[in-house]
Amino acid sequence: MLIINYYIILISLCLKYAFGRTILNAVAMTEDGNNQAYTPFIQEFNDYAEKNNLDVTLKLNLLTKENSTGTFNDFGSLVEALLKKKTQKYDLYFYDNMYTHIYGPYLLDVKDLLPDNHVNMYNKKFIGQTCYYNDELVGLPLTLTYSVFYSNKDLLDKYNKTIPKTWDELIETGQYILEREKNENKDLIVYNGLFDSVDTQLGLSTIYEFIYSCRESVDAPFPEMTSETALNALKKMKELKEKIASGIKYSIYIYLNIIIFNIFNSNNNNNNNNNNNNNNNNSNEIFYTGGDYFVSKLFDKNAIFLTYWIFYSNYLEDSVYEMSSLPGLKEGISSSIVAGFNLGIGRNIKKENINGAVEALRYLTSKEGQLKFAEKCQIISGIEEFYDDEEFCKGVDCKLFKSLQPIPRPSSIAKNFQEYSEKYTKNIYDYLFGNEAPEVVLQKVIDLTKIYTVSLSTEDSSAGLVILIVNILLSVLMLLSLFFLFIQKYEPYFKFLTKPFWVSLILGVVIFLNIGTTKIGKVTNFSCHLYPVFLTYGFTLSLIPILYKLIINFHEKN
């Protein structure tokens, strides 16, 4: 009898699972399948659903190097393709928040599906930049990461120095320690700032956060690239590079251009100075090398200062490095690039799956769903209240997180952010590691996204204003010339056409003359339609009188 009861229970559970449960499919990608937070999150939700009798099961489709041949950028394209096809294969998407502007049109707006107090747990400015698309809430942060500053506490304590608060302090402290350590430790470097190669986005992130750290005040927005602030930031960046790299004259960036851009045609001039260049190359690599170099320095301890993504505290328990916010141009002003992964729902999800998907999104981004992982330092949560909780802060460096002044990557500035990132970084590197003027490279960066128009503003050019003034003057003169038609002594000179035809001719020429004014200013639907109207009426009114004269003078017989 007991066996029969067990059998009935088993059959009931199978029937419930088969006919009563909603299966939600989620997709994510990770570089390391053995070290990722998605699987624990999925299991956490399924446990929660089981305990609360929710007929929902979340299934994860995890793409890794082992089961796919694509890169992270390929994954971004794959998700975009799936969303554009309006496929119902996946219900939930774990995606890098830099893709919000791309995926946004194809993700469900959950603003009215989640409680206001749930969304308000997150920093409004941050989610406004990384989770909203055209005023639609298309996702919420699942986990975040920040760029931070690493200081070698052993060396700082040895020379009674403190963690620098400004870039000038970094230069001064770094040079001071290096001068006293150079005989004992020839491998010691002052600073590696994560200025990675142009084909990664680390270089852009580093440049972007450096410029942001040079803003005028804590609450100031990111400086305009045309501003004096941005110019001073670039100059400070180059000063930092030159002073901590012993005044480099030869740039490894030029060498990289040989491989990447093929713009360096001859190496003959370098052959005469190989010995000097080798020393300079090594120094420049210190400033230029990216992530792999950071990891090596983290373990060999041969760096005074480093910049990299945040490491969880348990990885730094035996390390000599202490994390803090980046220095700034002024004390109290800092910056930190914030990245992370959002969780969103496909806009084309089946109607019967919406409630389950919203519940999964709500729970995984709630205090209850995130607390356990955040306490164990498995994720960095975007819920601000956690960092004010004394109990929570016993195991988490809340002081560090509250000191950060984050800014997201400018991924929405261009449709193809990877291409934009490469060109942006290359242009800035042409100044940092080359001989381009800072004003020139900043203008090149502006030109990557700026759409130029012929306008009345003289900020970029006075051409638009000059064209308009000339057109107005000529138009007025031509219209005034019509008065000669009504002066008796000049009538003999206008017998070729009747007065109405002269008026038609002049009006047509004036309209034709002003066709160019429809192109002044921002292109609008009105100006686009006005152009053919001017063209048609101007051409017609100016030619009808001439055609009329030709027709009436045409021979009736040959």
XYZ file of C-alpha atoms in Angstrom:
558
model
C 0.000 0.000 0.000
C 2.882 2.356 0.839
C 4.441 1.707 -2.565
C 1.136 2.527 -4.264
C 0.898 5.815 -2.324
C 4.438 6.779 -3.363
C 3.587 5.902 -6.945
C 0.466 8.090 -6.882
C 2.435 11.006 -5.399
C 5.130 10.598 -8.067
C 2.536 10.531 -10.852
C 0.871 13.642 -9.387
C 4.146 15.507 -9.260
C 4.954 14.548 -12.851
C 1.516 15.656 -14.024
C 1.860 18.912 -12.123
C 5.271 19.542 -13.631
C 4.107 18.628 -17.127
C 0.787 20.450 -17.157
C 0.852 22.934 -14.317
C 4.310 24.507 -14.322
C 5.521 27.338 -16.481
C 8.989 26.719 -17.899
C 10.905 29.957 -18.454
C 14.046 29.917 -20.578
C 16.843 32.345 -19.788
C 20.023 32.873 -21.808
C 23.410 34.173 -20.664
C 27.057 34.026 -21.648
C 30.182 33.833 -19.532
C 33.900 33.493 -20.159
C 34.245 30.911 -17.390
C 31.424 28.444 -16.901
C 32.812 27.337 -13.540
C 32.994 30.836 -12.099
C 29.737 32.652 -12.744
C 26.739 33.832 -10.757
C 23.951 32.895 -13.153
C 23.561 29.264 -12.093
C 23.306 30.072 -8.351
C 20.757 32.783 -9.157
C 18.655 30.364 -11.192
C 18.798 27.762 -8.429
C 17.912 30.393 -5.844
C 14.792 31.399 -7.740
C 13.700 27.810 -8.344
C 14.062 27.101 -4.609
C 12.059 30.230 -3.857
C 9.359 29.201 -6.338
C 9.163 25.726 -4.816
C 8.839 27.057 -1.262
C 6.133 29.517 -2.251
C 4.191 27.084 -4.452
C 4.811 29.098 -7.594
C 4.245 26.980 -10.685
C 7.316 28.445 -12.369
C 10.658 26.856 -13.206
C 13.568 28.867 -14.562
C 15.894 27.088 -16.980
C 19.299 28.555 -17.840
C 20.893 28.278 -21.271
C 24.504 29.218 -20.541
C 26.874 29.853 -23.436
C 30.554 29.350 -22.605
C 33.817 28.818 -24.445
C 33.304 25.089 -24.000
C 29.903 24.864 -25.695
C 30.169 27.691 -28.234
C 32.766 29.212 -30.530
C 31.657 32.829 -30.234
C 33.168 35.727 -28.352
C 31.398 38.123 -26.025
C 30.793 40.510 -28.925
C 29.354 37.599 -30.933
C 27.000 36.897 -28.035
C 25.837 40.486 -28.149
C 25.088 40.116 -31.854
C 23.387 36.763 -31.253
C 21.022 38.208 -28.662
C 20.259 41.167 -30.930
C 19.478 38.777 -33.802
C 17.203 36.658 -31.593
C 15.324 39.705 -30.355
C 14.931 41.148 -33.846
C 13.509 37.849 -35.097
C 10.846 38.115 -32.379
C 11.684 34.590 -31.320
C 9.963 33.072 -28.304
C 12.842 30.683 -27.653
C 14.007 32.687 -24.633
C 11.920 34.556 -22.095
C 14.604 36.253 -19.988
C 17.928 37.708 -21.065
C 21.030 38.329 -18.967
C 22.874 41.049 -20.863
C 25.705 43.523 -20.446
C 24.189 46.900 -19.581
C 26.217 48.531 -22.363
C 23.792 46.908 -24.829
C 20.653 48.468 -23.352
C 20.310 50.979 -26.185
C 20.532 48.128 -28.726
C 18.254 45.614 -27.013
C 15.867 48.218 -25.627
C 13.372 48.204 -28.534
C 12.939 44.436 -28.172
C 12.658 44.154 -24.379
C 9.477 44.409 -22.354
C 8.779 47.631 -20.454
C 8.408 46.494 -16.826
C 7.941 49.947 -15.316
C 4.242 49.305 -14.655
C 4.728 45.617 -13.841
C 6.988 46.143 -10.822
C 6.191 48.036 -7.598
C 7.606 51.564 -7.413
C 9.409 50.797 -4.154
C 11.210 47.945 -5.890
C 12.626 50.139 -8.665
C 13.421 52.922 -6.188
C 15.900 50.661 -4.364
C 18.358 51.436 -7.158
C 20.161 54.671 -7.903
C 17.866 56.644 -10.202
C 20.699 58.241 -12.132
C 22.425 54.925 -12.733
C 19.396 52.931 -13.891
C 18.331 55.946 -15.925
C 21.539 55.552 -17.923
C 21.758 51.758 -18.070
C 18.241 50.320 -17.713
C 15.945 52.717 -19.535
C 15.298 52.974 -23.253
C 13.095 55.854 -24.444
C 11.565 56.188 -20.975
C 10.851 52.443 -20.839
C 12.334 50.327 -18.049
C 13.710 47.352 -19.998
C 15.761 45.685 -17.262
C 17.245 45.918 -13.780
C 20.819 45.382 -12.542
C 21.582 41.825 -11.495
C 25.215 42.445 -10.606
C 27.658 45.334 -10.978
C 31.377 45.908 -11.074
C 33.463 49.051 -10.622
C 36.939 50.181 -11.544
C 38.977 51.013 -8.436
C 42.431 52.148 -7.385
C 44.913 49.685 -5.831
C 47.686 50.940 -3.539
C 50.652 48.944 -2.258
C 50.196 49.490 1.483
C 53.532 47.892 2.389
C 55.462 50.438 0.349
C 53.274 53.344 1.441
C 53.709 52.436 5.114
C 57.433 51.903 4.644
C 57.881 55.507 3.507
C 55.109 56.968 5.669
C 52.944 57.876 2.691
C 49.163 57.823 2.346
C 46.928 56.755 -0.503
C 46.937 59.678 -2.970
C 43.747 61.691 -3.347
C 44.840 63.590 -6.460
C 46.811 62.743 -9.589
C 49.541 65.170 -8.554
C 49.896 63.326 -5.240
C 50.162 60.044 -7.146
C 53.002 61.408 -9.266
C 54.813 62.846 -6.252
C 54.393 59.741 -4.070
C 55.225 57.354 -6.909
C 58.417 59.158 -7.875
C 59.468 59.428 -4.228
C 59.099 55.689 -3.559
C 60.570 54.634 -6.914
C 63.674 56.754 -6.350
C 64.338 55.001 -3.032
C 63.467 51.508 -4.218
C 65.122 51.463 -7.627
C 68.390 49.974 -6.396
C 66.700 47.165 -4.462
C 63.856 46.423 -6.874
C 64.503 47.156 -10.524
C 61.152 45.609 -11.543
C 59.099 48.063 -9.492
C 56.713 50.271 -11.460
C 54.807 53.330 -10.288
C 51.444 52.955 -11.999
C 49.575 50.787 -14.468
C 46.392 52.556 -15.480
C 44.749 49.896 -17.650
C 45.458 51.783 -20.880
C 44.809 48.686 -22.953
C 45.028 48.175 -26.728
C 42.593 49.915 -29.059
C 40.687 46.735 -29.957
C 39.393 46.372 -26.390
C 37.024 48.679 -24.538
C 39.283 48.937 -21.492
C 41.249 51.768 -23.062
C 38.142 53.858 -23.638
C 36.857 53.119 -20.128
C 40.138 54.271 -18.581
C 40.287 57.453 -20.656
C 36.635 58.190 -19.965
C 36.924 57.807 -16.195
C 40.155 59.843 -16.134
C 38.461 62.772 -17.873
C 35.493 62.424 -15.506
C 37.870 62.558 -12.520
C 39.026 65.983 -13.715
C 35.593 67.644 -13.652
C 35.109 70.842 -11.686
C 32.851 69.499 -8.909
C 31.401 66.238 -7.605
C 27.961 66.955 -9.062
C 29.267 68.225 -12.401
C 28.368 66.150 -15.476
C 30.916 64.584 -17.797
C 32.933 67.440 -19.347
C 32.224 68.445 -22.920
C 35.064 67.374 -25.202
C 35.356 70.965 -26.410
C 35.808 72.272 -22.869
C 38.950 73.438 -21.136
C 38.310 70.722 -18.530
C 38.662 67.923 -21.096
C 41.783 69.554 -22.524
C 43.378 69.840 -19.076
C 42.456 66.223 -18.346
C 44.333 65.021 -21.430
C 47.349 67.122 -20.515
C 47.328 65.698 -16.984
C 47.022 62.195 -18.423
C 50.104 62.723 -20.573
C 51.984 64.289 -17.671
C 51.171 61.214 -15.609
C 52.365 58.929 -18.389
C 55.600 60.806 -18.972
C 56.602 61.313 -15.354
C 55.975 57.775 -14.187
C 57.518 56.330 -17.354
C 60.732 58.362 -17.211
C 60.065 60.724 -20.098
C 59.438 58.257 -22.904
C 60.343 59.377 -26.390
C 59.488 56.207 -28.281
C 55.965 54.858 -28.232
C 54.984 51.228 -28.277
C 51.702 52.509 -29.614
C 53.468 53.309 -32.890
C 54.705 49.727 -32.928
C 51.175 48.442 -32.353
C 49.986 50.600 -35.222
C 52.287 48.620 -37.521
C 50.266 45.528 -36.743
C 46.794 46.978 -36.312
C 46.561 49.927 -38.678
C 49.548 49.452 -41.063
C 50.311 53.149 -41.070
C 53.981 52.980 -40.127
C 55.981 52.440 -43.315
C 59.600 52.229 -42.277
C 61.634 51.114 -39.301
C 64.974 52.361 -40.620
C 65.144 55.311 -38.248
C 64.757 53.036 -35.239
C 67.711 50.789 -36.029
C 70.244 53.404 -34.936
C 68.766 53.744 -31.463
C 67.835 50.186 -30.513
C 69.405 50.275 -27.063
C 67.701 53.494 -25.999
C 64.400 52.466 -27.541
C 64.340 49.133 -25.746
C 64.548 50.879 -22.383
C 61.886 53.367 -23.398
C 59.609 50.638 -24.765
C 59.710 48.794 -21.462
C 58.746 51.948 -19.595
C 55.924 52.731 -21.979
C 54.561 49.193 -21.788
C 54.195 49.708 -18.049
C 51.711 52.498 -18.655
C 50.075 50.929 -21.690
C 49.644 47.248 -20.796
C 46.209 46.108 -19.676
C 44.489 43.353 -17.699
C 47.011 40.515 -17.845
C 49.778 42.789 -16.669
C 47.642 43.925 -13.732
C 47.105 40.364 -12.549
C 50.833 39.640 -12.694
C 51.613 42.761 -10.669
C 48.900 41.980 -8.153
C 50.713 38.782 -7.265
C 54.374 39.794 -7.640
C 53.721 43.066 -5.701
C 56.025 45.040 -7.986
C 53.675 47.955 -8.526
C 53.007 50.927 -6.276
C 49.642 51.813 -7.807
C 47.247 49.990 -10.130
C 43.818 50.538 -11.632
C 41.525 47.624 -12.385
C 38.063 46.223 -11.836
C 37.164 45.569 -8.239
C 38.277 42.285 -6.692
C 36.145 40.690 -4.011
C 37.719 41.114 -0.583
C 38.364 37.401 -0.076
C 40.783 37.471 -3.024
C 42.795 40.242 -1.360
C 43.003 38.842 2.173
C 46.739 38.161 1.906
C 47.482 40.892 -0.612
C 49.539 44.012 0.055
C 47.099 46.039 -2.029
C 44.256 48.106 -0.659
C 41.333 49.214 -2.812
C 40.072 52.796 -2.842
C 38.430 55.271 -5.185
C 40.567 56.742 -7.947
C 42.409 60.025 -7.426
C 41.098 63.134 -9.144
C 42.397 66.442 -10.357
C 41.032 67.943 -7.127
C 40.735 66.272 -3.738
C 37.255 64.914 -3.141
C 36.552 64.421 -6.836
C 36.974 60.921 -8.193
C 35.492 58.582 -10.777
C 34.799 54.923 -11.380
C 33.568 53.143 -14.477
C 30.568 51.030 -13.544
C 29.649 48.012 -15.636
C 27.467 45.019 -15.007
C 24.711 42.737 -16.183
C 21.009 43.447 -16.384
C 18.105 41.050 -16.448
C 15.364 41.797 -18.961
C 12.281 40.149 -20.452
C 11.802 39.673 -24.196
C 9.043 41.855 -25.600
C 7.750 38.933 -27.676
C 7.317 36.628 -24.677
C 4.229 34.407 -24.620
C 1.383 36.037 -22.705
C 1.033 33.070 -20.369
C 4.718 33.436 -19.385
C 4.688 37.155 -18.562
C 3.600 36.852 -14.925
C 6.187 34.172 -14.196
C 8.951 36.151 -15.922
C 8.061 39.336 -14.028
C 8.118 37.394 -10.751
C 11.551 35.979 -11.620
C 12.827 39.466 -12.463
C 11.329 40.912 -9.288
C 12.781 38.251 -6.998
C 16.271 38.078 -8.521
C 16.646 41.867 -8.272
C 15.046 42.141 -4.819
C 16.746 42.428 -1.425
C 15.758 38.868 -0.612
C 17.108 37.517 -3.891
C 20.396 39.431 -3.776
C 21.298 39.588 -0.088
C 22.787 36.106 0.259
C 25.047 36.512 -2.766
C 26.066 40.053 -1.841
C 26.943 39.043 1.739
C 29.192 36.268 0.434
C 30.808 38.749 -1.988
C 29.675 36.629 -4.936
C 28.106 39.686 -6.558
C 28.128 43.458 -6.158
C 24.536 44.520 -5.711
C 23.118 47.768 -7.005
C 20.692 48.034 -4.062
C 21.911 51.099 -2.171
C 20.285 50.240 1.176
C 22.631 47.302 1.680
C 25.604 49.627 2.132
C 23.923 51.440 5.026
C 23.277 48.222 6.952
C 25.796 47.662 9.777
C 25.335 43.899 9.794
C 25.839 43.678 6.039
C 28.915 45.910 6.181
C 30.710 43.564 8.585
C 31.624 41.372 5.626
C 31.570 43.957 2.841
C 33.681 47.089 2.377
C 30.713 49.471 2.365
C 32.973 52.474 2.886
C 34.629 51.777 -0.450
C 31.353 51.423 -2.339
C 29.924 54.596 -0.814
C 33.063 56.546 -1.739
C 32.866 55.639 -5.424
C 31.643 58.228 -7.914
C 30.486 55.976 -10.745
C 29.891 56.748 -14.382
C 28.684 54.167 -16.938
C 30.388 53.525 -20.245
C 29.054 55.809 -23.023
C 27.676 52.861 -24.992
C 24.574 54.683 -26.235
C 26.618 57.330 -28.015
C 27.024 55.175 -31.139
C 25.191 52.288 -32.769
C 28.421 50.315 -33.217
C 30.065 50.947 -29.871
C 32.971 48.580 -30.551
C 33.990 50.540 -33.642
C 33.472 53.841 -31.835
C 35.563 52.608 -28.909
C 38.470 51.662 -31.172
C 38.493 55.003 -32.988
C 38.016 56.968 -29.758
C 40.925 55.178 -28.089
C 43.187 55.422 -31.127
C 42.636 59.173 -31.387
C 43.462 59.779 -27.722
C 46.491 57.458 -27.921
C 47.762 59.506 -30.875
C 48.260 62.272 -28.330
C 49.293 60.200 -25.311
C 51.824 58.062 -27.160
C 52.366 60.178 -30.254
C 52.801 63.765 -31.340
C 49.252 64.891 -32.116
C 48.053 68.069 -30.409
C 45.425 67.521 -27.680
C 43.030 69.977 -29.331
C 43.254 68.010 -32.577
C 42.515 64.609 -31.044
C 39.611 65.997 -29.019
C 38.115 67.414 -32.202
C 38.552 64.031 -33.892
C 36.689 62.380 -31.026
C 33.864 64.904 -31.388
C 33.729 64.245 -35.133
C 33.091 60.527 -34.522
C 29.488 61.226 -33.535
C 28.761 64.841 -34.353
C 26.464 65.473 -37.309
C 27.434 68.776 -38.853
C 24.790 71.055 -40.346
C 24.945 74.429 -42.041
C 23.472 76.563 -39.286
C 23.107 80.226 -38.427
C 25.325 79.680 -35.409
C 28.903 80.828 -35.833
C 30.210 78.365 -33.231
C 31.652 76.013 -35.864
C 31.437 78.133 -39.016
C 29.909 81.394 -40.237
C 29.068 79.889 -43.643
C 25.360 79.459 -42.894
C 24.924 83.039 -41.716
C 26.862 84.431 -44.700
C 24.800 82.383 -47.179
C 21.534 83.579 -45.631
C 22.579 87.246 -45.644
C 23.757 87.088 -49.275
C 20.536 85.349 -50.336
C 18.389 87.943 -48.554
C 20.302 90.866 -50.092
C 20.112 89.435 -53.616
C 16.440 88.560 -53.189
C 15.586 92.069 -51.988
C 17.534 93.673 -54.856
C 15.828 91.473 -57.428
C 12.362 92.167 -56.018
C 13.083 95.907 -55.907
C 14.095 95.753 -59.562
C 10.429 95.060 -60.403
C 9.683 98.747 -59.730
C 11.443 99.602 -63.008
C 8.531 97.943 -64.819
C 6.259 100.728 -63.644
C 8.548 103.649 -64.487
C 7.474 105.023 -67.864
C 10.913 105.963 -69.199
C 12.157 102.375 -68.741
C 9.151 100.649 -70.342
C 10.829 100.315 -73.793
C 13.494 98.126 -72.248
C 10.951 95.582 -71.001
C 8.871 95.031 -74.145
C 10.259 91.525 -74.609
C 7.789 90.219 -71.989
C 4.609 91.493 -70.457
C 4.688 92.783 -66.889
C 3.052 89.652 -65.375
C 5.666 87.477 -67.058
C 8.514 89.671 -65.772
C 7.064 89.319 -62.256
C 6.803 85.539 -62.740
C 10.395 85.352 -63.984
C 11.817 87.365 -61.082
C 9.781 85.479 -58.462
C 10.937 82.174 -59.930
C 14.592 83.242 -59.817
C 14.201 84.470 -56.209
C 12.616 81.183 -55.140
C 15.297 79.232 -57.017
C 17.988 81.346 -55.365
C 16.691 80.476 -51.895
C 16.584 76.705 -52.357
C 19.817 76.488 -50.349
C 18.184 78.063 -47.294
C 16.088 74.898 -46.843
C 19.337 73.111 -45.978
C 20.267 75.550 -43.206
C 19.795 74.175 -39.714
C 18.682 70.751 -38.576
C 17.003 68.670 -41.254
C 13.281 68.259 -40.535
C 10.309 66.796 -42.390
C 9.175 70.326 -43.225
C 12.542 71.361 -44.693
C 12.764 68.102 -46.652
C 9.362 68.749 -48.246
C 10.088 72.445 -48.754
C 13.133 71.727 -50.945
C 11.228 70.074 -53.869
C 8.474 72.709 -53.560
C 11.018 75.523 -54.000
C 12.702 73.598 -56.805
C 9.440 72.962 -58.661
C 7.914 76.433 -58.345
C 11.176 78.273 -58.874
C 11.977 76.300 -62.016
C 8.426 76.604 -63.358
C 7.890 80.316 -62.685
C 11.254 81.284 -64.173
C 10.943 79.213 -67.370
C 7.257 79.681 -68.275
C 7.771 83.265 -69.625
C 10.686 82.160 -71.832
C 8.808 79.108 -73.104
C 5.782 81.295 -73.823
C 7.917 83.663 -75.898
C 9.470 80.781 -77.836
C 6.072 79.237 -78.547
C 4.431 82.405 -79.889
C 7.432 83.067 -82.141
C 7.524 79.543 -83.544
C 6.901 79.376 -87.331
C 3.487 78.030 -88.309
C 4.933 76.750 -91.581
C 8.425 75.631 -92.406
